[in-house]
Amino acid sequence: MTTTPSDKALVPFVSVDHMMQLIHYIGAEDMLRGLADYIEVDFRRWQLFDKTPRVASHSAEGVIELMPTSDGDVYGFKYVNGHPKNTREGLQTVTAFGLLADVASGYPVLLSEMTLLTAMRTAATSALVARLLAPKHSKVMAMIGNGAQSEFQTLAMKAICGLREVRLYDTDRAATEKCAANLAGLGLTVTQCTTAEEAILGAQIITTCTADKQYATILSDNMIGSGVHINAIGGDCPGKTELAPAILQRSEIFVEYPEQTRVEGEIQQLAEDHPVTEIWQVLTGAAEGRCSDEQITLFDSVGFAIEDFSALRYVRDQLQATGLYTALDMLADPDDPRDLFGMLQRARSD
Amino acid sequence: MTTTPSDKALVPFVSVDHMMQLIHYIGAEDMLRGLADYIEVDFRRWQLFDKTPRVASHSAEGVIELMPTSDGDVYGFKYVNGHPKNTREGLQTVTAFGLLADVASGYPVLLSEMTLLTAMRTAATSALVARLLAPKHSKVMAMIGNGAQSEFQTLAMKAICGLREVRLYDTDRAATEKCAANLAGLGLTVTQCTTAEEAILGAQIITTCTADKQYATILSDNMIGSGVHINAIGGDCPGKTELAPAILQRSEIFVEYPEQTRVEGEIQQLAEDHPVTEIWQVLTGAAEGRCSDEQITLFDSVGFAIEDFSALRYVRDQLQATGLYTALDMLADPDDPRDLFGMLQRARSD
């Protein structure tokens, strides 16, 4: 007897290598634009989604999270860890993978690496929101924190918002040099700065993305002038923030999902009823975005399951045309569904 | 430049085919005993575990669940669906896969199919509990419901409790014939019955495992005499039960995790404060099991995350000796953890 699995038992799997090939095949900037489009579509139908804060398992050294959501037709979840001390041991702070499944049958339809894809979708989300909230014709961004996410953020701002110059700063000079080297030749003016204050000079967009799991003050109040857009990525779990509370008080604050952001984001420093605006409401026109040139807008980004869902949908839609996946024998699927034991017996080689 | 992933980026993956090979390599009965041992070890250290009820996404046609847990060193979760209507379309009611990760780094260390493994661990758990609670020297089991789980249940009762005879009944005669054919030659007396009452004749253990997502009465009160052990598998989600409430009132009830069983198990039919005993307490001696020959003991089994954790631990411990896995390129792992973008750029083939 053959034990060749049926089509239903095979789940398309996008490995890290296939994801890198996919990004290059499509082109990183085009893919960032594509991801932003998928995220925008899903944010516009926000109310359709089954939303639940992520399910977190905290330990002394980090956190492992499951982020599920569903639009009623497709279910998705992401596994993601956050271990700031990992870099000291040569490991990634964040690794991730994700899955899509068919709600009607419960069968998985895509398994994908999501370390790279999360970096791409986080950057696409930041740029989508900056296009919505940053001053018109923003050309200069300060990038504070030059770790694994920094180049993706910069490239997305170029692809989606028309950024022309990035000003880099990190407490670790080697990180800034790495980031500058990676961004060389991508069509941006790249300036390495030795202080955060220097990086912010002339910037309309200020992105903060540092990784310490603690309350830190990356930006203090007197560094922030009027009219800028702050894209705060690094404050993304309880006890981890980057901005001085006084900046939050002066800013109009925009979030993905308030129930999650109040626990994990910069606004964990504020009163529970401090007013915030949800991004999906700005996208649908239900709420206002930037109202004046002087306003400070702040995107307090923590990452939400729907963005991963959109990113996985995007990847799934590229599979057929690119063939950049393998079929994983992950689901037992006997000819007679009640005959799981018979399938096992027939697989016996002796 | 090479884009060969480092060891840390490769996650051992046990496919359906490898799982079938593993079961045959070890021997199904030996593996059931091994799984029961691992489950017993973990039940005995129950209070160590991070326990949370499963995270369920319900739809009209079924449910998709994530079941996470952790013992502080290792984190595990299972993805599992339950779609009773699937069998009508040639699909499995339940498919599953699972993952183990290192709590200290957050890196996954095992991805495994769990459709077969769940059938094995459910059966091992049932038999472990029957060994604890069923009348001494039980030799005969009634198996009500002869679907995908029935042969595994029967074989585990043979391997772990010394079962000699199984009496089969299903409303669908073809299911009973399938089950009897699969069990032929495995060293048991197999009797096909045409009613549930006939199946129960002379049985010391009564296992119910039917799949309709509704309140059904598979066993009515007058069918159950004194001194039996009831192993109720099929009542495992809200709105799905198999036993008449009067049976529950006459039984001493044992459960895995009361918080979950009161929502999903047979006891959803009882008052919220109806007394139940937790299996781990019987295993550690903190609570009594069977107290008399006349007592009806009932294991109201819904399946708990720790059983999956134990099963994945067991599989992981077989990998090195058997080599029955493949290495999955699932985690991006650049040489410099902050240089994810550089890894992506170097993977460019042009």
XYZ file of C-alpha atoms in Angstrom:
700
model
C 0.000 0.000 0.000
C 1.126 3.528 -0.673
C 1.277 6.024 2.157
C 1.510 9.039 -0.118
C -0.499 11.765 1.569
C -3.452 13.288 -0.243
C -3.473 16.950 -1.276
C -5.563 17.863 1.743
C -2.847 16.583 4.049
C -0.177 18.790 2.514
C 0.257 22.292 3.888
C 2.208 24.825 1.792
C 5.249 25.892 3.822
C 7.271 29.041 3.165
C 10.748 28.621 4.647
C 13.128 31.441 5.500
C 14.953 30.792 2.261
C 11.747 30.886 0.232
C 10.666 34.091 2.012
C 13.975 35.749 1.075
C 13.543 34.593 -2.519
C 9.967 35.914 -2.516
C 11.047 39.341 -1.241
C 13.723 39.574 -3.949
C 11.442 38.204 -6.666
C 8.784 40.812 -5.950
C 11.272 43.479 -4.880
C 11.417 44.627 -1.252
C 9.817 48.021 -1.899
C 7.016 46.587 -4.040
C 6.358 43.931 -1.420
C 6.216 46.556 1.342
C 3.656 48.462 -0.728
C 1.718 45.259 -1.336
C 1.714 44.419 2.355
C 0.548 47.928 3.235
C -2.329 47.538 0.777
C -3.405 44.206 2.331
C -3.123 45.665 5.846
C -5.186 48.681 4.797
C -7.898 46.439 3.334
C -8.099 44.463 6.576
C -8.013 47.567 8.804
C -10.937 48.951 6.789
C -12.990 45.855 7.664
C -11.731 45.881 11.268
C -15.127 45.209 12.826
C -15.475 41.882 10.986
C -12.519 40.350 12.812
C -12.540 38.131 15.845
C -10.155 40.128 18.033
C -8.514 38.942 21.214
C -5.421 40.247 23.003
C -2.432 37.979 22.450
C -2.010 34.957 24.729
C 1.305 35.526 26.468
C 3.505 33.182 28.481
C 5.962 35.341 30.404
C 9.226 34.158 31.933
C 12.102 35.956 33.625
C 13.962 36.169 30.313
C 11.232 36.932 27.828
C 7.823 36.114 26.481
C 6.262 33.622 24.083
C 3.017 34.741 22.511
C 0.242 33.369 20.336
C -1.677 35.966 18.338
C -4.862 34.518 16.797
C -7.549 36.223 14.745
C -10.189 35.367 12.163
C -12.314 37.188 9.593
C -14.923 34.429 9.587
C -13.560 32.758 6.443
C -9.878 32.496 7.272
C -8.255 31.933 10.666
C -4.680 32.955 11.366
C -2.251 32.983 14.220
C 1.353 33.881 14.814
C 3.819 32.369 17.260
C 6.314 34.974 18.356
C 8.883 35.253 21.113
C 10.581 38.317 22.572
C 13.857 37.699 24.389
C 16.029 40.849 24.587
C 18.967 38.928 26.109
C 19.081 36.626 23.047
C 21.305 38.968 21.057
C 24.064 38.502 23.636
C 24.013 34.802 22.757
C 23.938 35.327 18.997
C 20.209 34.691 18.698
C 17.357 36.859 17.414
C 15.374 38.886 19.964
C 12.236 38.042 17.992
C 11.548 34.935 15.926
C 8.173 34.035 14.558
C 6.150 31.769 12.365
C 2.509 31.867 11.370
C -0.354 29.854 10.017
C -3.546 30.371 8.047
C -6.433 27.905 8.198
C -9.780 27.480 6.514
C -12.497 28.302 9.060
C -15.031 26.013 7.365
C -12.900 22.866 7.692
C -10.299 23.824 10.288
C -7.560 22.611 7.929
C -4.349 24.683 7.817
C -3.664 26.158 4.360
C -0.348 27.944 4.930
C 2.586 27.674 7.326
C 5.192 30.386 6.979
C 8.316 31.704 8.607
C 7.444 35.087 10.075
C 10.701 36.504 11.408
C 11.348 38.253 8.105
C 7.643 38.660 7.358
C 7.033 40.332 10.738
C 9.857 42.793 10.055
C 8.226 43.529 6.668
C 4.664 43.885 8.006
C 5.738 46.014 10.975
C 7.526 48.377 8.618
C 4.597 48.391 6.174
C 2.178 49.211 9.009
C 4.397 52.040 10.277
C 4.634 53.545 6.803
C 0.902 53.117 6.121
C 0.178 55.040 9.328
C 2.873 57.662 8.631
C 1.348 58.300 5.187
C -1.918 58.949 7.036
C -0.580 61.082 9.918
C 2.854 62.556 9.172
C 3.164 66.124 7.854
C 2.574 66.267 4.098
C 5.753 65.964 2.055
C 7.784 64.509 4.939
C 11.220 63.757 3.545
C 13.453 63.229 6.578
C 13.206 60.557 9.275
C 15.203 60.132 12.477
C 15.739 56.428 13.149
C 16.522 55.968 16.848
C 17.590 52.380 17.495
C 19.443 50.753 14.586
C 18.737 47.076 15.280
C 17.143 44.373 13.140
C 13.985 46.395 12.379
C 15.642 49.681 11.436
C 16.406 49.093 7.733
C 12.920 47.676 7.112
C 11.343 50.763 8.731
C 13.474 53.043 6.607
C 12.824 51.242 3.344
C 9.055 51.161 3.968
C 9.022 54.915 4.649
C 10.820 55.402 1.328
C 8.543 53.054 -0.618
C 5.249 54.230 0.869
C 5.802 57.829 2.103
C 8.490 59.134 -0.256
C 11.217 59.450 2.384
C 14.506 60.833 1.028
C 16.813 61.051 4.047
C 17.293 58.999 7.187
C 19.296 60.137 10.210
C 20.550 57.196 12.273
C 21.310 57.009 15.975
C 21.975 54.111 18.330
C 23.753 53.941 21.693
C 25.846 51.236 19.999
C 27.887 52.851 17.229
C 28.381 49.464 15.519
C 24.618 49.111 15.038
C 24.486 52.482 13.295
C 27.362 51.514 11.026
C 25.684 48.209 10.173
C 22.416 49.987 9.364
C 24.135 52.634 7.250
C 26.054 49.991 5.311
C 22.860 48.024 4.613
C 21.032 51.148 3.426
C 23.838 52.288 1.128
C 22.845 52.263 -2.529
C 19.103 52.077 -1.886
C 18.474 55.664 -3.017
C 18.402 57.444 0.340
C 20.663 59.998 1.956
C 21.927 58.240 5.075
C 23.423 60.290 7.911
C 25.061 58.720 10.944
C 24.535 60.767 14.092
C 26.250 60.609 17.469
C 23.330 61.778 19.597
C 19.558 61.383 19.423
C 19.272 65.180 19.377
C 21.425 65.338 16.243
C 19.355 62.611 14.570
C 16.129 64.511 15.164
C 17.400 67.738 13.521
C 15.143 68.542 10.580
C 13.203 65.285 10.774
C 9.451 65.289 10.188
C 9.161 61.638 11.213
C 10.841 60.218 14.333
C 10.922 56.442 14.637
C 11.999 54.840 17.923
C 12.810 51.160 17.931
C 15.020 50.006 20.785
C 14.908 46.623 22.451
C 15.585 46.897 26.190
C 12.868 45.263 28.278
C 12.545 48.172 30.706
C 11.166 51.644 31.107
C 13.671 53.736 29.187
C 13.550 57.330 28.021
C 14.773 57.308 24.458
C 13.036 60.597 23.748
C 12.733 63.279 26.412
C 10.207 66.098 26.258
C 12.539 68.939 25.248
C 13.738 67.015 22.184
C 10.357 67.096 20.454
C 9.254 70.175 18.583
C 5.803 70.814 17.127
C 4.494 69.291 13.925
C 6.364 65.983 13.928
C 5.052 62.442 13.623
C 6.443 59.949 16.148
C 6.428 56.306 15.138
C 7.069 54.439 18.405
C 7.768 50.773 17.745
C 9.820 49.596 20.708
C 7.334 50.058 23.550
C 5.558 46.777 22.957
C 5.214 44.842 26.204
C 4.346 45.497 29.834
C 7.214 47.332 31.539
C 8.841 48.380 28.244
C 8.460 51.983 27.050
C 10.622 54.507 25.198
C 9.026 57.952 25.505
C 8.893 60.479 28.341
C 5.296 60.773 29.627
C 5.320 64.533 28.924
C 5.608 63.782 25.169
C 2.544 61.590 25.362
C 0.620 64.413 27.046
C 1.492 66.803 24.180
C 0.648 64.294 21.424
C -2.454 63.142 19.628
C -2.165 59.377 20.153
C -3.129 56.718 17.579
C -3.183 52.987 18.309
C -4.043 49.666 16.700
C -6.186 48.004 19.394
C -6.628 49.993 22.626
C -7.269 46.925 24.814
C -3.808 45.636 23.920
C -1.949 48.956 23.643
C -2.985 50.145 27.101
C -1.204 47.101 28.534
C 1.802 46.926 26.214
C 2.368 50.288 24.573
C 3.713 53.703 25.541
C 0.276 54.581 26.942
C 0.727 52.100 29.800
C 2.299 55.235 31.372
C -1.016 57.149 31.089
C -4.412 56.992 32.796
C -6.620 54.191 31.542
C -9.145 56.606 30.060
C -6.624 58.839 28.267
C -8.159 59.487 24.839
C -6.676 57.565 21.890
C -7.800 57.171 18.285
C -7.863 53.818 16.502
C -6.060 53.696 13.164
C -8.868 51.786 11.450
C -11.224 54.645 12.284
C -8.931 57.139 10.567
C -8.685 54.871 7.523
C -12.471 54.538 7.222
C -13.035 58.250 7.887
C -14.827 57.587 11.184
C -12.181 59.617 13.031
C -9.848 62.468 12.168
C -6.108 62.034 11.620
C -3.741 65.023 11.734
C -5.712 68.270 12.215
C -2.964 70.915 12.006
C 0.626 71.472 10.978
C 1.620 72.070 14.621
C 0.135 68.890 16.024
C 2.404 66.131 17.282
C 0.981 62.811 16.104
C 2.127 59.629 17.824
C 1.595 56.105 16.536
C 1.958 53.937 19.642
C 2.564 50.700 17.752
C 2.640 47.333 19.485
C 1.774 45.066 16.540
C -1.601 43.395 16.246
C -2.733 39.977 15.033
C -4.652 41.427 12.079
C -1.406 42.769 10.569
C 0.037 39.250 10.641
C -3.163 37.935 9.143
C -2.890 40.454 6.283
C 0.769 39.564 5.732
C 0.016 35.839 5.614
C -2.853 36.508 3.179
C -0.433 38.428 0.986
C 2.117 35.603 1.029
C -0.554 33.004 0.333
C -1.686 34.974 -2.722
C 1.853 34.835 -4.173
C 2.314 31.056 -3.850
C 0.727 29.912 -7.060
C 2.515 32.380 -9.325
C 5.938 31.974 -7.700
C 6.017 28.357 -6.541
C 8.196 29.523 -3.652
C 7.024 26.946 -1.094
C 7.244 23.289 -0.254
C 4.367 20.939 0.594
C 4.539 19.796 4.204
C 3.106 16.411 5.198
C 1.567 17.836 8.365
C -2.005 16.521 8.426
C -3.077 12.906 8.631
C -5.748 12.388 6.030
C -6.914 8.785 5.618
C -9.185 7.959 2.674
C -11.981 7.141 5.124
C -11.743 9.887 7.743
C -12.829 7.465 10.452
C -10.048 5.074 9.514
C -7.022 6.775 11.043
C -5.902 3.515 12.634
C -6.214 1.660 9.329
C -4.027 4.260 7.644
C -1.442 3.733 10.378
C -1.584 -0.039 9.976
C -1.203 0.143 6.199
C 1.886 2.338 6.598
C 3.664 -0.553 8.268
C 6.586 -1.489 6.069
C 7.196 -5.040 7.338
C 27.438 34.203 -0.276
C 25.819 31.110 1.155
C 22.354 31.301 2.632
C 22.574 27.959 4.392
C 20.728 28.391 7.682
C 22.567 27.782 10.956
C 21.594 24.942 13.277
C 19.605 27.294 15.461
C 17.381 28.184 12.537
C 16.429 24.578 11.847
C 13.471 23.110 13.705
C 13.097 19.300 13.799
C 9.801 18.446 12.087
C 7.974 15.146 12.501
C 5.676 14.613 9.520
C 2.687 12.278 9.447
C 4.820 9.733 7.630
C 7.604 9.990 10.214
C 5.072 9.697 13.042
C 3.678 6.483 11.523
C 7.215 5.143 11.149
C 7.953 6.096 14.756
C 4.861 4.289 16.052
C 5.805 1.147 14.146
C 9.476 1.389 15.073
C 8.679 1.579 18.788
C 5.563 -0.580 18.543
C 2.109 0.930 19.107
C 1.578 -0.730 22.496
C 5.037 0.174 23.794
C 4.571 3.733 22.611
C 1.176 3.959 24.346
C 2.836 2.769 27.558
C 5.670 5.254 27.079
C 3.205 8.099 26.500
C 1.240 7.113 29.615
C 4.469 7.225 31.631
C 5.315 10.720 30.363
C 1.764 11.917 31.027
C 1.894 10.458 34.547
C 5.193 12.225 35.256
C 3.733 15.547 34.148
C 0.433 15.043 36.019
C 2.446 14.387 39.180
C 4.103 17.801 38.813
C 0.802 19.439 37.839
C 1.235 22.502 40.051
C 4.445 23.494 38.244
C 2.625 24.112 34.966
C 1.375 27.367 33.571
C -2.258 26.375 32.944
C -4.776 28.272 30.903
C -8.030 27.095 29.308
C -7.653 26.648 25.560
C -8.096 29.686 23.316
C -11.019 28.793 21.085
C -12.284 30.391 17.871
C -15.803 29.094 17.312
C -17.690 29.163 14.038
C -21.018 27.725 12.918
C -19.271 24.596 11.631
C -16.658 23.919 14.247
C -13.884 25.252 16.374
C -10.156 26.007 16.035
C -8.222 25.944 19.279
C -4.773 26.773 20.578
C -3.748 24.899 23.734
C -0.588 26.375 25.322
C 1.215 25.377 28.493
C 4.679 25.570 30.037
C 6.610 23.909 32.843
C 9.001 26.839 33.135
C 11.730 25.205 31.042
C 9.776 24.067 28.008
C 6.781 25.746 26.369
C 4.332 23.799 24.230
C 1.163 24.400 22.330
C -1.167 22.451 20.082
C -3.277 23.694 17.195
C -6.391 21.562 16.887
C -9.675 21.876 15.041
C -12.988 20.118 15.654
C -15.368 20.016 12.688
C -17.933 17.176 12.987
C -19.298 17.839 9.497
C -15.859 17.255 7.963
C -16.342 13.479 7.705
C -19.187 14.030 5.257
C -16.659 15.741 2.974
C -13.961 13.104 3.375
C -11.968 15.134 5.885
C -10.913 14.415 9.474
C -13.108 15.770 12.283
C -9.947 16.585 14.196
C -6.532 17.508 12.795
C -3.714 18.850 14.869
C -0.083 19.824 15.042
C 2.046 20.934 17.938
C 5.217 22.699 18.915
C 7.742 22.733 21.728
C 9.983 25.724 22.424
C 12.808 26.560 24.777
C 11.474 29.012 27.394
C 14.922 30.574 27.938
C 15.386 31.616 24.286
C 11.866 31.394 22.850
C 13.233 29.314 19.955
C 11.037 26.398 18.766
C 12.741 23.015 19.201
C 10.111 20.650 17.735
C 7.242 20.888 15.251
C 5.151 17.753 14.942
C 2.023 16.443 13.333
C -0.442 15.744 16.125
C -3.455 14.122 14.482
C -1.993 10.676 15.102
C -0.179 11.792 18.240
C -3.385 13.210 19.736
C -5.160 9.901 19.103
C -2.264 8.130 20.848
C -2.083 10.515 23.841
C -5.863 10.572 24.320
C -5.881 6.784 24.433
C -2.850 6.679 26.736
C -4.515 9.164 29.108
C -7.756 7.153 29.150
C -5.885 3.952 29.946
C -3.691 5.607 32.578
C -6.854 6.832 34.322
C -8.663 3.485 33.885
C -5.695 1.711 35.490
C -6.182 4.065 38.427
C -9.988 3.937 38.701
C -11.487 0.884 36.949
C -12.347 -2.241 38.973
C -9.261 -4.408 39.558
C -8.762 -7.059 36.890
C -11.078 -5.371 34.369
C -10.972 -7.498 31.233
C -13.940 -6.364 29.151
C -14.627 -2.935 27.648
C -17.675 -1.648 25.815
C -16.590 0.736 23.057
C -19.538 2.974 22.124
C -18.699 4.982 19.043
C -16.365 3.239 16.596
C -14.809 6.230 14.822
C -11.188 7.299 14.397
C -10.358 7.180 18.123
C -11.888 3.765 18.914
C -9.017 1.432 17.975
C -6.477 3.612 19.795
C -8.632 3.548 22.942
C -8.941 -0.226 22.747
C -5.252 -0.859 22.137
C -4.237 1.431 25.012
C -6.601 -0.387 27.398
C -4.965 -3.652 26.318
C -1.407 -2.329 26.627
C -1.864 -0.486 29.906
C -4.814 -2.154 31.746
C -4.663 -5.745 30.494
C -7.937 -5.620 28.542
C -8.857 -8.921 26.855
C -12.209 -8.284 25.177
C -13.815 -5.292 23.487
C -17.513 -5.084 22.632
C -18.158 -2.633 19.796
C -21.246 -0.571 19.051
C -21.918 2.333 16.707
C -25.142 3.668 15.187
C -23.316 3.198 11.870
C -22.740 -0.508 11.306
C -19.932 0.219 8.819
C -17.924 1.973 11.530
C -18.174 -1.092 13.769
C -17.044 -3.346 10.921
C -14.113 -1.049 10.170
C -13.083 -1.035 13.833
C -13.417 -4.826 14.177
C -11.352 -5.383 11.028
C -8.601 -3.061 12.281
C -8.488 -4.784 15.678
C -8.360 -8.301 14.221
C -5.105 -10.085 14.996
C -4.059 -7.725 17.786
C -4.702 -10.287 20.556
C -8.160 -9.232 21.697
C -11.569 -10.869 21.544
C -13.617 -8.466 19.425
C -17.423 -8.657 19.539
C -19.623 -6.600 17.242
C -22.886 -5.597 18.919
C -26.097 -4.211 17.448
C -27.174 -2.134 20.458
C -25.391 -0.169 23.154
C -27.094 -2.339 25.768
C -25.581 -5.464 24.207
C -22.133 -3.866 24.111
C -22.272 -3.051 27.818
C -23.078 -6.657 28.854
C -20.308 -7.871 31.143
C -18.110 -4.822 30.609
C -16.197 -3.344 33.543
C -15.078 -0.352 31.468
C -17.458 1.621 29.251
C -15.873 4.052 26.805
C -18.046 6.552 24.939
C -16.570 8.372 21.995
C -19.070 9.764 19.511
C -18.668 12.909 17.471
C -21.984 14.781 17.062
C -21.736 18.386 18.175
C -24.929 18.313 20.221
C -26.405 17.152 23.494
C -26.934 13.432 22.855
C -27.733 10.612 25.232
C -25.432 7.785 24.269
C -25.810 6.225 27.702
C -29.097 6.410 29.613
C -29.373 5.873 33.337
C -30.903 2.379 33.310
C -28.027 1.010 31.198
C -25.398 1.558 33.878
C -25.031 -0.948 36.708
C -22.879 -0.525 39.797
C -19.118 -0.983 39.886
C -18.231 0.093 36.356
C -15.746 2.679 35.156
C -17.021 5.068 32.492
C -14.435 6.643 30.216
C -16.310 9.505 28.520
C -14.257 10.947 25.671
C -16.790 12.507 23.324
C -18.258 15.259 25.516
C -15.507 17.728 24.851
C -16.931 21.086 23.884
C -19.742 23.405 24.948
C -23.080 21.949 23.854
C -21.660 18.456 23.255
C -22.358 15.730 25.834
C -23.024 11.988 25.739
C -24.316 10.880 29.149
C -27.712 11.207 30.832
C -27.466 13.618 33.797
C -28.763 10.880 36.147
C -25.603 8.834 35.478
C -23.467 11.798 36.482
C -25.439 12.088 39.746
C -24.695 8.432 40.609
C -20.988 8.623 39.695
C -17.814 9.722 41.389
C -16.488 12.168 38.799
C -12.819 12.625 37.900
C -11.521 15.366 35.598
C -8.299 16.786 34.184
C -8.745 20.509 34.810
C -12.064 21.562 36.392
C -12.003 25.109 34.947
C -12.030 23.624 31.448
C -14.170 20.525 32.074
C -17.050 22.482 33.605
C -17.350 24.368 30.292
C -16.637 21.529 27.855
C -17.240 18.188 29.550
C -20.198 16.075 30.633
C -20.387 18.100 33.842
C -21.537 21.182 31.920
C -24.913 19.522 32.653
C -24.364 19.808 36.439
C -24.290 22.636 38.964
C -21.069 24.635 38.929
C -20.132 23.474 42.419
C -20.805 19.772 41.884
C -17.848 17.965 43.502
C -15.191 16.556 41.169
C -11.758 15.085 41.814
C -8.701 16.027 39.769
C -6.736 13.118 38.307
C -3.361 14.573 39.303
C -4.506 14.533 42.927
C -5.295 10.817 42.722
C -1.901 10.162 41.130
C -0.038 12.024 43.859
C -2.156 10.491 46.642
C -3.688 13.844 47.582
C -7.171 12.494 46.772
C -8.800 9.072 46.770
C -9.610 7.157 43.584
C -12.099 4.265 43.624
C -13.321 3.580 47.204
C -15.518 0.500 46.731
C -16.396 -2.254 44.280
C -19.906 -0.828 43.858
C -18.857 2.709 43.021
C -19.367 4.053 39.506
C -16.258 6.013 38.544
C -16.489 8.448 35.636
C -13.540 10.022 33.838
C -15.034 13.105 32.183
C -12.208 13.561 29.682
C -11.917 16.645 27.500
C -8.180 16.584 26.797
C -5.810 19.072 28.355
C -2.735 20.929 27.098
C -0.397 19.142 29.522
C -1.160 15.783 27.832
C -0.050 17.240 24.517
C 3.025 18.672 26.180
C 3.890 15.223 27.560
C 3.333 13.610 24.170
C 5.558 16.150 22.415
C 8.249 15.630 25.083
C 8.044 11.910 24.421
C 8.413 12.389 20.659
C 11.289 14.821 21.106
C 13.133 12.278 23.247
C 12.938 9.699 20.424
C 14.364 11.955 17.686
C 18.060 11.409 18.204
C 17.899 7.624 18.383
C 15.493 7.199 15.464
C 16.347 10.068 13.107
C 12.671 10.122 12.137
C 12.410 13.849 11.402
C 13.476 16.474 8.918
C 15.099 19.832 9.666
C 12.785 22.702 8.803
C 14.227 26.081 7.781
C 11.661 27.958 9.875
C 13.656 30.563 11.819
C 15.695 33.394 10.385
C 19.029 33.383 12.148
C 21.573 35.866 10.783
C 25.161 35.631 12.049
C 24.734 39.026 13.710
C 21.238 38.913 15.224
C 20.764 42.619 14.521
C 21.585 42.102 10.859
C 18.368 40.547 9.572
C 18.294 42.958 6.642
C 21.912 42.161 5.745
C 21.057 38.443 5.702
C 18.197 39.225 3.337
C 20.418 41.321 1.067
C 23.123 38.651 0.903
C 20.516 36.057 -0.114
C 19.932 37.974 -3.324
C 20.935 35.729 -6.171
C 21.446 38.353 -8.859
